[in-house]
PDB file of C-alpha atoms and ligand atoms in Angstrom:
ATOM      1  CA  UNK A   1     -41.814  27.734  75.296  1.00  0.00           C
ATOM      2  CA  UNK A   2     -44.856  26.415  77.383  1.00  0.00           C
ATOM      3  CA  UNK A   3     -45.779  28.537  81.248  1.00  0.00           C
ATOM      4  CA  UNK A   4     -47.454  27.751  84.013  1.00  0.00           C
ATOM      5  CA  UNK A   5     -48.850  29.587  86.660  1.00  0.00           C
ATOM      6  CA  UNK A   6     -47.392  28.592  90.112  1.00  0.00           C
ATOM      7  CA  UNK A   7     -48.196  30.597  93.781  1.00  0.00           C
ATOM      8  CA  UNK A   8     -47.480  34.179  92.145  1.00  0.00           C
ATOM      9  CA  UNK A   9     -45.245  33.244  89.907  1.00  0.00           C
ATOM     10  CA  UNK A  10     -44.987  32.530  85.723  1.00  0.00           C
ATOM     11  CA  UNK A  11     -42.828  28.947  85.500  1.00  0.00           C
ATOM     12  CA  UNK A  12     -41.368  28.750  81.422  1.00  0.00           C
ATOM     13  CA  UNK A  13     -41.390  25.110  80.840  1.00  0.00           C
ATOM     14  CA  UNK A  14     -40.817  22.400  78.240  1.00  0.00           C
ATOM     15  CA  UNK A  15     -42.441  18.688  78.289  1.00  0.00           C
ATOM     16  CA  UNK A  16     -41.258  16.980  75.231  1.00  0.00           C
ATOM     17  CA  UNK A  17     -41.482  13.483  74.763  1.00  0.00           C
ATOM     18  CA  UNK A  18     -43.262  10.615  76.222  1.00  0.00           C
ATOM     19  CA  UNK A  19     -42.698   7.458  78.769  1.00  0.00           C
ATOM     20  CA  UNK A  20     -40.645   7.395  81.927  1.00  0.00           C
ATOM     21  CA  UNK A  21     -40.590  11.016  83.149  1.00  0.00           C
ATOM     22  CA  UNK A  22     -37.482  12.536  83.840  1.00  0.00           C
ATOM     23  CA  UNK A  23     -37.277  16.443  85.371  1.00  0.00           C
ATOM     24  CA  UNK A  24     -33.938  18.507  84.623  1.00  0.00           C
ATOM     25  CA  UNK A  25     -33.226  20.972  87.572  1.00  0.00           C
ATOM     26  CA  UNK A  26     -30.980  23.885  86.362  1.00  0.00           C
ATOM     27  CA  UNK A  27     -28.006  25.764  87.829  1.00  0.00           C
ATOM     28  CA  UNK A  28     -26.958  28.982  89.138  1.00  0.00           C
ATOM     29  CA  UNK A  29     -27.514  31.738  87.220  1.00  0.00           C
ATOM     30  CA  UNK A  30     -28.369  29.479  84.435  1.00  0.00           C
ATOM     31  CA  UNK A  31     -31.564  28.441  82.811  1.00  0.00           C
ATOM     32  CA  UNK A  32     -33.308  25.378  81.438  1.00  0.00           C
ATOM     33  CA  UNK A  33     -31.403  26.086  77.667  1.00  0.00           C
ATOM     34  CA  UNK A  34     -28.456  24.536  79.424  1.00  0.00           C
ATOM     35  CA  UNK A  35     -30.203  21.107  79.325  1.00  0.00           C
ATOM     36  CA  UNK A  36     -31.556  21.621  75.266  1.00  0.00           C
ATOM     37  CA  UNK A  37     -29.025  19.155  73.888  1.00  0.00           C
ATOM     38  CA  UNK A  38     -30.146  16.144  77.140  1.00  0.00           C
ATOM     39  CA  UNK A  39     -33.875  16.700  75.416  1.00  0.00           C
ATOM     40  CA  UNK A  40     -32.574  16.282  72.322  1.00  0.00           C
ATOM     41  CA  UNK A  41     -30.806  13.104  73.004  1.00  0.00           C
ATOM     42  CA  UNK A  42     -33.555  11.764  75.570  1.00  0.00           C
ATOM     43  CA  UNK A  43     -37.288  12.708  74.334  1.00  0.00           C
ATOM     44  CA  UNK A  44     -37.214  10.629  71.416  1.00  0.00           C
ATOM     45  CA  UNK A  45     -37.589   7.378  74.165  1.00  0.00           C
ATOM     46  CA  UNK A  46     -38.107   9.120  77.717  1.00  0.00           C
ATOM     47  CA  UNK A  47     -41.415  12.222  78.763  1.00  0.00           C
ATOM     48  CA  UNK A  48     -38.242  15.024  79.756  1.00  0.00           C
ATOM     49  CA  UNK A  49     -39.411  18.116  81.519  1.00  0.00           C
ATOM     50  CA  UNK A  50     -37.218  21.148  82.200  1.00  0.00           C
ATOM     51  CA  UNK A  51     -38.160  24.353  83.069  1.00  0.00           C
ATOM     52  CA  UNK A  52     -36.537  27.600  84.649  1.00  0.00           C
ATOM     53  CA  UNK A  53     -36.671  28.144  88.430  1.00  0.00           C
ATOM     54  CA  UNK A  54     -38.728  31.382  89.370  1.00  0.00           C
ATOM     55  CA  UNK A  55     -36.537  34.946  88.700  1.00  0.00           C
ATOM     56  CA  UNK A  56     -34.269  33.028  85.699  1.00  0.00           C
ATOM     57  CA  UNK A  57     -34.599  32.706  82.118  1.00  0.00           C
ATOM     58  CA  UNK A  58     -38.070  33.388  81.186  1.00  0.00           C
ATOM     59  CA  UNK A  59     -39.868  32.624  84.870  1.00  0.00           C
ATOM     60  CA  UNK A  60     -40.842  35.455  86.870  1.00  0.00           C
ATOM     61  CA  UNK A  61     -39.769  35.732  90.138  1.00  0.00           C
ATOM     62  CA  UNK A  62     -43.278  35.939  92.051  1.00  0.00           C
ATOM     63  CA  UNK A  63     -43.451  36.182  95.498  1.00  0.00           C
ATOM     64  CA  UNK A  64     -39.521  35.855  96.028  1.00  0.00           C
ATOM     65  CA  UNK A  65     -37.119  32.566  96.854  1.00  0.00           C
ATOM     66  CA  UNK A  66     -36.855  32.813 100.137  1.00  0.00           C
ATOM     67  CA  UNK A  67     -35.542  29.742 101.076  1.00  0.00           C
ATOM     68  CA  UNK A  68     -34.138  26.660  99.231  1.00  0.00           C
ATOM     69  CA  UNK A  69     -37.755  25.115  99.933  1.00  0.00           C
ATOM     70  CA  UNK A  70     -39.452  27.557  97.492  1.00  0.00           C
ATOM     71  CA  UNK A  71     -37.647  25.617  94.486  1.00  0.00           C
ATOM     72  CA  UNK A  72     -38.952  22.332  95.958  1.00  0.00           C
ATOM     73  CA  UNK A  73     -42.725  23.350  96.546  1.00  0.00           C
ATOM     74  CA  UNK A  74     -42.060  25.219  92.462  1.00  0.00           C
ATOM     75  CA  UNK A  75     -41.167  21.757  91.475  1.00  0.00           C
ATOM     76  CA  UNK A  76     -43.923  19.747  93.010  1.00  0.00           C
ATOM     77  CA  UNK A  77     -46.687  22.432  92.064  1.00  0.00           C
ATOM     78  CA  UNK A  78     -44.725  21.997  88.565  1.00  0.00           C
ATOM     79  CA  UNK A  79     -45.335  17.586  88.650  1.00  0.00           C
ATOM     80  CA  UNK A  80     -49.083  18.429  89.960  1.00  0.00           C
ATOM     81  CA  UNK A  81     -50.046  21.065  87.296  1.00  0.00           C
ATOM     82  CA  UNK A  82     -48.509  18.175  84.408  1.00  0.00           C
ATOM     83  CA  UNK A  83     -50.133  15.372  85.653  1.00  0.00           C
ATOM     84  CA  UNK A  84     -46.671  13.652  87.229  1.00  0.00           C
ATOM     85  CA  UNK A  85     -46.508  11.471  89.876  1.00  0.00           C
ATOM     86  CA  UNK A  86     -43.286  10.257  89.495  1.00  0.00           C
ATOM     87  CA  UNK A  87     -40.000  11.230  88.253  1.00  0.00           C
ATOM     88  CA  UNK A  88     -36.447  10.578  87.915  1.00  0.00           C
ATOM     89  CA  UNK A  89     -34.828  13.999  89.094  1.00  0.00           C
ATOM     90  CA  UNK A  90     -31.752  15.497  88.020  1.00  0.00           C
ATOM     91  CA  UNK A  91     -30.211  18.140  89.484  1.00  0.00           C
ATOM     92  CA  UNK A  92     -27.336  19.989  88.601  1.00  0.00           C
ATOM     93  CA  UNK A  93     -25.148  22.172  91.305  1.00  0.00           C
ATOM     94  CA  UNK A  94     -27.704  24.456  92.877  1.00  0.00           C
ATOM     95  CA  UNK A  95     -30.530  22.191  90.730  1.00  0.00           C
ATOM     96  CA  UNK A  96     -28.561  19.234  93.265  1.00  0.00           C
ATOM     97  CA  UNK A  97     -29.629  21.528  96.107  1.00  0.00           C
ATOM     98  CA  UNK A  98     -33.043  22.046  95.042  1.00  0.00           C
ATOM     99  CA  UNK A  99     -32.960  17.791  94.316  1.00  0.00           C
ATOM    100  CA  UNK A 100     -32.487  17.358  98.291  1.00  0.00           C
ATOM    101  CA  UNK A 101     -35.003  20.175  99.294  1.00  0.00           C
ATOM    102  CA  UNK A 102     -37.709  17.916  96.923  1.00  0.00           C
ATOM    103  CA  UNK A 103     -36.656  14.272  98.495  1.00  0.00           C
ATOM    104  CA  UNK A 104     -36.911  16.157 101.754  1.00  0.00           C
ATOM    105  CA  UNK A 105     -40.378  17.186 101.334  1.00  0.00           C
ATOM    106  CA  UNK A 106     -41.448  14.901  98.397  1.00  0.00           C
ATOM    107  CA  UNK A 107     -39.305  11.847  98.331  1.00  0.00           C
ATOM    108  CA  UNK A 108     -42.844   9.896  97.329  1.00  0.00           C
ATOM    109  CA  UNK A 109     -42.118  11.609  93.969  1.00  0.00           C
ATOM    110  CA  UNK A 110     -39.038  10.353  93.314  1.00  0.00           C
ATOM    111  CA  UNK A 111     -38.373   7.657  92.005  1.00  0.00           C
ATOM    112  CA  UNK A 112     -34.706   8.028  91.118  1.00  0.00           C
ATOM    113  CA  UNK A 113     -31.949  11.085  91.714  1.00  0.00           C
ATOM    114  CA  UNK A 114     -28.810  11.892  89.571  1.00  0.00           C
ATOM    115  CA  UNK A 115     -27.218  13.915  91.446  1.00  0.00           C
ATOM    116  CA  UNK A 116     -24.503  16.082  88.935  1.00  0.00           C
ATOM    117  CA  UNK A 117     -21.995  18.916  90.080  1.00  0.00           C
ATOM    118  CA  UNK A 118     -23.405  19.506  93.617  1.00  0.00           C
ATOM    119  CA  UNK A 119     -22.463  18.894  96.921  1.00  0.00           C
ATOM    120  CA  UNK A 120     -23.973  17.674 100.119  1.00  0.00           C
ATOM    121  CA  UNK A 121     -22.707  20.219 102.907  1.00  0.00           C
ATOM    122  CA  UNK A 122     -24.131  23.044 104.224  1.00  0.00           C
ATOM    123  CA  UNK A 123     -22.031  26.134 103.132  1.00  0.00           C
ATOM    124  CA  UNK A 124     -19.008  27.122 105.319  1.00  0.00           C
ATOM    125  CA  UNK A 125     -19.300  30.801 106.970  1.00  0.00           C
ATOM    126  CA  UNK A 126     -16.530  32.160 104.164  1.00  0.00           C
ATOM    127  CA  UNK A 127     -18.386  30.545 101.559  1.00  0.00           C
ATOM    128  CA  UNK A 128     -21.742  32.277 102.826  1.00  0.00           C
ATOM    129  CA  UNK A 129     -19.951  35.634 102.941  1.00  0.00           C
ATOM    130  CA  UNK A 130     -19.161  35.283  99.256  1.00  0.00           C
ATOM    131  CA  UNK A 131     -22.659  34.264  98.560  1.00  0.00           C
ATOM    132  CA  UNK A 132     -24.280  37.616 100.487  1.00  0.00           C
ATOM    133  CA  UNK A 133     -21.105  39.967  98.535  1.00  0.00           C
ATOM    134  CA  UNK A 134     -21.913  38.297  95.459  1.00  0.00           C
ATOM    135  CA  UNK A 135     -25.903  39.404  96.186  1.00  0.00           C
ATOM    136  CA  UNK A 136     -24.596  42.772  96.641  1.00  0.00           C
ATOM    137  CA  UNK A 137     -22.663  42.960  93.490  1.00  0.00           C
ATOM    138  CA  UNK A 138     -25.788  41.941  91.393  1.00  0.00           C
ATOM    139  CA  UNK A 139     -28.185  44.276  93.065  1.00  0.00           C
ATOM    140  CA  UNK A 140     -26.135  46.755  92.437  1.00  0.00           C
ATOM    141  CA  UNK A 141     -24.718  46.350  88.716  1.00  0.00           C
ATOM    142  CA  UNK A 142     -27.447  43.961  86.999  1.00  0.00           C
ATOM    143  CA  UNK A 143     -26.582  40.082  85.875  1.00  0.00           C
ATOM    144  CA  UNK A 144     -23.650  40.614  83.637  1.00  0.00           C
ATOM    145  CA  UNK A 145     -21.879  41.632  86.536  1.00  0.00           C
ATOM    146  CA  UNK A 146     -21.473  37.956  87.235  1.00  0.00           C
ATOM    147  CA  UNK A 147     -20.108  36.803  83.968  1.00  0.00           C
ATOM    148  CA  UNK A 148     -16.661  37.522  84.372  1.00  0.00           C
ATOM    149  CA  UNK A 149     -16.534  35.971  87.837  1.00  0.00           C
ATOM    150  CA  UNK A 150     -18.830  32.914  87.155  1.00  0.00           C
ATOM    151  CA  UNK A 151     -17.627  32.052  83.979  1.00  0.00           C
ATOM    152  CA  UNK A 152     -13.975  30.869  84.945  1.00  0.00           C
ATOM    153  CA  UNK A 153     -15.713  29.237  87.606  1.00  0.00           C
ATOM    154  CA  UNK A 154     -18.137  27.292  85.782  1.00  0.00           C
ATOM    155  CA  UNK A 155     -16.360  25.940  82.702  1.00  0.00           C
ATOM    156  CA  UNK A 156     -13.442  23.641  82.469  1.00  0.00           C
ATOM    157  CA  UNK A 157     -10.230  24.333  81.346  1.00  0.00           C
ATOM    158  CA  UNK A 158     -10.867  21.946  78.533  1.00  0.00           C
ATOM    159  CA  UNK A 159     -13.474  23.701  77.197  1.00  0.00           C
ATOM    160  CA  UNK A 160     -12.379  26.999  77.967  1.00  0.00           C
ATOM    161  CA  UNK A 161      -9.564  26.247  75.527  1.00  0.00           C
ATOM    162  CA  UNK A 162     -11.286  24.574  73.276  1.00  0.00           C
ATOM    163  CA  UNK A 163     -14.543  25.734  72.994  1.00  0.00           C
ATOM    164  CA  UNK A 164     -15.875  29.249  72.665  1.00  0.00           C
ATOM    165  CA  UNK A 165     -19.520  28.643  72.266  1.00  0.00           C
ATOM    166  CA  UNK A 166     -20.012  27.256  75.784  1.00  0.00           C
ATOM    167  CA  UNK A 167     -18.115  30.327  77.369  1.00  0.00           C
ATOM    168  CA  UNK A 168     -20.922  32.379  74.607  1.00  0.00           C
ATOM    169  CA  UNK A 169     -24.180  30.302  75.743  1.00  0.00           C
ATOM    170  CA  UNK A 170     -23.523  30.606  79.345  1.00  0.00           C
ATOM    171  CA  UNK A 171     -22.685  34.361  79.819  1.00  0.00           C
ATOM    172  CA  UNK A 172     -26.298  34.726  77.608  1.00  0.00           C
ATOM    173  CA  UNK A 173     -28.007  32.816  80.098  1.00  0.00           C
ATOM    174  CA  UNK A 174     -26.519  35.007  83.385  1.00  0.00           C
ATOM    175  CA  UNK A 175     -27.377  37.652  81.467  1.00  0.00           C
ATOM    176  CA  UNK A 176     -31.399  36.661  81.100  1.00  0.00           C
ATOM    177  CA  UNK A 177     -31.534  36.273  84.407  1.00  0.00           C
ATOM    178  CA  UNK A 178     -33.730  38.962  86.938  1.00  0.00           C
ATOM    179  CA  UNK A 179     -30.836  40.470  89.662  1.00  0.00           C
ATOM    180  CA  UNK A 180     -33.304  39.631  92.327  1.00  0.00           C
ATOM    181  CA  UNK A 181     -33.634  36.742  91.190  1.00  0.00           C
ATOM    182  CA  UNK A 182     -29.962  35.664  91.451  1.00  0.00           C
ATOM    183  CA  UNK A 183     -29.469  37.697  94.982  1.00  0.00           C
ATOM    184  CA  UNK A 184     -32.310  35.749  96.496  1.00  0.00           C
ATOM    185  CA  UNK A 185     -30.960  32.502  95.597  1.00  0.00           C
ATOM    186  CA  UNK A 186     -27.445  33.518  96.244  1.00  0.00           C
ATOM    187  CA  UNK A 187     -28.776  34.117  99.948  1.00  0.00           C
ATOM    188  CA  UNK A 188     -31.282  30.691  99.770  1.00  0.00           C
ATOM    189  CA  UNK A 189     -28.113  28.618  99.194  1.00  0.00           C
ATOM    190  CA  UNK A 190     -26.635  30.632 101.768  1.00  0.00           C
ATOM    191  CA  UNK A 191     -28.756  29.294 103.955  1.00  0.00           C
ATOM    192  CA  UNK A 192     -29.602  25.948 102.217  1.00  0.00           C
ATOM    193  CA  UNK A 193     -29.246  22.990 105.603  1.00  0.00           C
ATOM    194  CA  UNK A 194     -26.559  20.454 105.615  1.00  0.00           C
ATOM    195  CA  UNK A 195     -27.603  17.445 103.626  1.00  0.00           C
ATOM    196  CA  UNK A 196     -25.078  14.961 104.703  1.00  0.00           C
ATOM    197  CA  UNK A 197     -27.645  13.034 107.288  1.00  0.00           C
ATOM    198  CA  UNK A 198     -30.233  13.064 104.053  1.00  0.00           C
ATOM    199  CA  UNK A 199     -28.009  11.166 101.926  1.00  0.00           C
ATOM    200  CA  UNK A 200     -28.086   7.840 104.091  1.00  0.00           C
ATOM    201  CA  UNK A 201     -31.703   8.037 104.581  1.00  0.00           C
ATOM    202  CA  UNK A 202     -32.502   8.576 100.676  1.00  0.00           C
ATOM    203  CA  UNK A 203     -33.977   4.806  99.487  1.00  0.00           C
ATOM    204  CA  UNK A 204     -34.207   5.412  95.800  1.00  0.00           C
ATOM    205  CA  UNK A 205     -31.296   4.370  93.157  1.00  0.00           C
ATOM    206  CA  UNK A 206     -28.607   7.520  92.660  1.00  0.00           C
ATOM    207  CA  UNK A 207     -26.259   8.518  89.990  1.00  0.00           C
ATOM    208  CA  UNK A 208     -23.359  10.540  90.907  1.00  0.00           C
ATOM    209  CA  UNK A 209     -22.348  12.914  88.059  1.00  0.00           C
ATOM    210  CA  UNK A 210     -19.328  14.923  87.932  1.00  0.00           C
ATOM    211  CA  UNK A 211     -16.793  16.409  85.589  1.00  0.00           C
ATOM    212  CA  UNK A 212     -13.153  15.566  86.172  1.00  0.00           C
ATOM    213  CA  UNK A 213     -11.935  19.271  85.961  1.00  0.00           C
ATOM    214  CA  UNK A 214     -14.721  20.819  88.099  1.00  0.00           C
ATOM    215  CA  UNK A 215     -13.232  23.411  90.615  1.00  0.00           C
ATOM    216  CA  UNK A 216     -16.381  24.330  92.365  1.00  0.00           C
ATOM    217  CA  UNK A 217     -17.895  20.822  93.599  1.00  0.00           C
ATOM    218  CA  UNK A 218     -15.054  19.299  92.850  1.00  0.00           C
ATOM    219  CA  UNK A 219     -14.363  15.145  92.215  1.00  0.00           C
ATOM    220  CA  UNK A 220     -14.036  14.631  96.009  1.00  0.00           C
ATOM    221  CA  UNK A 221     -17.127  16.022  96.884  1.00  0.00           C
ATOM    222  CA  UNK A 222     -18.332  13.902  94.570  1.00  0.00           C
ATOM    223  CA  UNK A 223     -17.304  10.595  95.848  1.00  0.00           C
ATOM    224  CA  UNK A 224     -17.844  11.672  99.301  1.00  0.00           C
ATOM    225  CA  UNK A 225     -21.820  11.412  98.110  1.00  0.00           C
ATOM    226  CA  UNK A 226     -20.700   8.418  97.019  1.00  0.00           C
ATOM    227  CA  UNK A 227     -20.013   7.100 100.406  1.00  0.00           C
ATOM    228  CA  UNK A 228     -22.856   8.584 101.914  1.00  0.00           C
ATOM    229  CA  UNK A 229     -25.867   7.448  99.509  1.00  0.00           C
ATOM    230  CA  UNK A 230     -26.690   3.457 100.093  1.00  0.00           C
ATOM    231  CA  UNK A 231     -27.837   2.748  96.565  1.00  0.00           C
ATOM    232  CA  UNK A 232     -24.976   5.120  94.335  1.00  0.00           C
ATOM    233  CA  UNK A 233     -22.997   4.785  91.614  1.00  0.00           C
ATOM    234  CA  UNK A 234     -20.903   7.501  90.114  1.00  0.00           C
ATOM    235  CA  UNK A 235     -19.149   8.791  86.752  1.00  0.00           C
ATOM    236  CA  UNK A 236     -16.677  11.004  85.728  1.00  0.00           C
ATOM    237  CA  UNK A 237     -16.680  13.203  82.800  1.00  0.00           C
ATOM    238  CA  UNK A 238     -13.314  13.974  81.650  1.00  0.00           C
ATOM    239  CA  UNK A 239     -12.596  16.925  79.765  1.00  0.00           C
ATOM    240  CA  UNK A 240     -15.164  19.088  81.633  1.00  0.00           C
ATOM    241  CA  UNK A 241     -15.791  21.050  84.526  1.00  0.00           C
ATOM    242  CA  UNK A 242     -18.884  22.246  86.253  1.00  0.00           C
ATOM    243  CA  UNK A 243     -21.122  21.929  83.400  1.00  0.00           C
ATOM    244  CA  UNK A 244     -20.382  18.252  81.739  1.00  0.00           C
ATOM    245  CA  UNK A 245     -24.213  18.423  80.532  1.00  0.00           C
ATOM    246  CA  UNK A 246     -22.849  21.192  78.318  1.00  0.00           C
ATOM    247  CA  UNK A 247     -18.851  20.911  77.658  1.00  0.00           C
ATOM    248  CA  UNK A 248     -19.673  16.674  77.024  1.00  0.00           C
ATOM    249  CA  UNK A 249     -23.182  16.556  76.179  1.00  0.00           C
ATOM    250  CA  UNK A 250     -22.369  12.947  74.543  1.00  0.00           C
ATOM    251  CA  UNK A 251     -20.343  11.189  77.486  1.00  0.00           C
ATOM    252  CA  UNK A 252     -23.273  13.323  80.016  1.00  0.00           C
ATOM    253  CA  UNK A 253     -26.176  12.015  77.710  1.00  0.00           C
ATOM    254  CA  UNK A 254     -24.693   8.087  77.768  1.00  0.00           C
ATOM    255  CA  UNK A 255     -24.250   7.538  81.253  1.00  0.00           C
ATOM    256  CA  UNK A 256     -27.953   9.336  81.639  1.00  0.00           C
ATOM    257  CA  UNK A 257     -28.723   6.724  79.364  1.00  0.00           C
ATOM    258  CA  UNK A 258     -27.257   3.699  80.577  1.00  0.00           C
ATOM    259  CA  UNK A 259     -28.615   4.751  84.149  1.00  0.00           C
ATOM    260  CA  UNK A 260     -32.542   5.263  83.165  1.00  0.00           C
ATOM    261  CA  UNK A 261     -31.931   1.211  81.497  1.00  0.00           C
ATOM    262  CA  UNK A 262     -31.088   0.024  84.648  1.00  0.00           C
ATOM    263  CA  UNK A 263     -33.681   1.089  86.744  1.00  0.00           C
TER     264      UNK A 263
HETATM  265  C1  MLT B   1     -24.372  26.479  90.915  1.00  0.00           C
HETATM  266  O1  MLT B   1     -23.613  26.071  89.490  1.00  0.00           O
HETATM  267  O2  MLT B   1     -25.519  26.109  90.533  1.00  0.00           O
HETATM  268  C2  MLT B   1     -23.699  27.303  91.690  1.00  0.00           C
HETATM  269  O3  MLT B   1     -22.387  27.301  91.299  1.00  0.00           O
HETATM  270  C3  MLT B   1     -23.506  26.271  92.947  1.00  0.00           C
HETATM  271  C4  MLT B   1     -23.058  26.643  93.769  1.00  0.00           C
HETATM  272  O4  MLT B   1     -22.806  28.427  93.864  1.00  0.00           O
HETATM  273  O5  MLT B   1     -23.170  26.971  95.509  1.00  0.00           O
END
């Protein structure tokens, strides 16, 4: 794992392979190891960058996450530090919210977007309340208090039944995050702006991916984004929930590769 100092935080990252660059943005409350199968499958043909958001995995929290824009700014500084001036940005769930924030501020760096298991609307009032409660729970009890709450939401029914390793990996990732990183990311997500309007202004090619069994950001949300996003295609991954890249890596990697070959 490499490290780079960015605005008071130290971000842990991987930068593998060469060629067209694809940067993967991880979900909440996980870390970059959720993309290990994508690094393995893609880095013989592409330059693949993954990193831990500040406060997650092996990245320090630094000055904190005052809004979702902090993630966008960190990504911009990371790209600058790695001398990358254009990349395909693939964000899953919270990574997708960060991709919207990045596109809003730094669209010149985005050659294409992959939006996986994410959604464009802002949180409802109920959704926000839930996030504040989860932030309190994490601050008082630590990241492991989230394992039982989050795991069934993240993993699809098929993987829950057939693949125990996924749940173990998810647990490990959640427990590696810092309580304060989790709590601040929850508040940042609760306050993120609606991105429905942004979708119609996205000019680059985009691929939308969704796990058929995703309960958090279900296929209906993905279809809505597909309708609003002018140059988009959509792929549904069978037998996967919210984390198709982990649950069905071969299918996920195939649709990503097909998209990358086309653009
Ligand atoms: C994620 O997977 O990043 C989160 O579940 C997103 C969310 O809570 O909205």
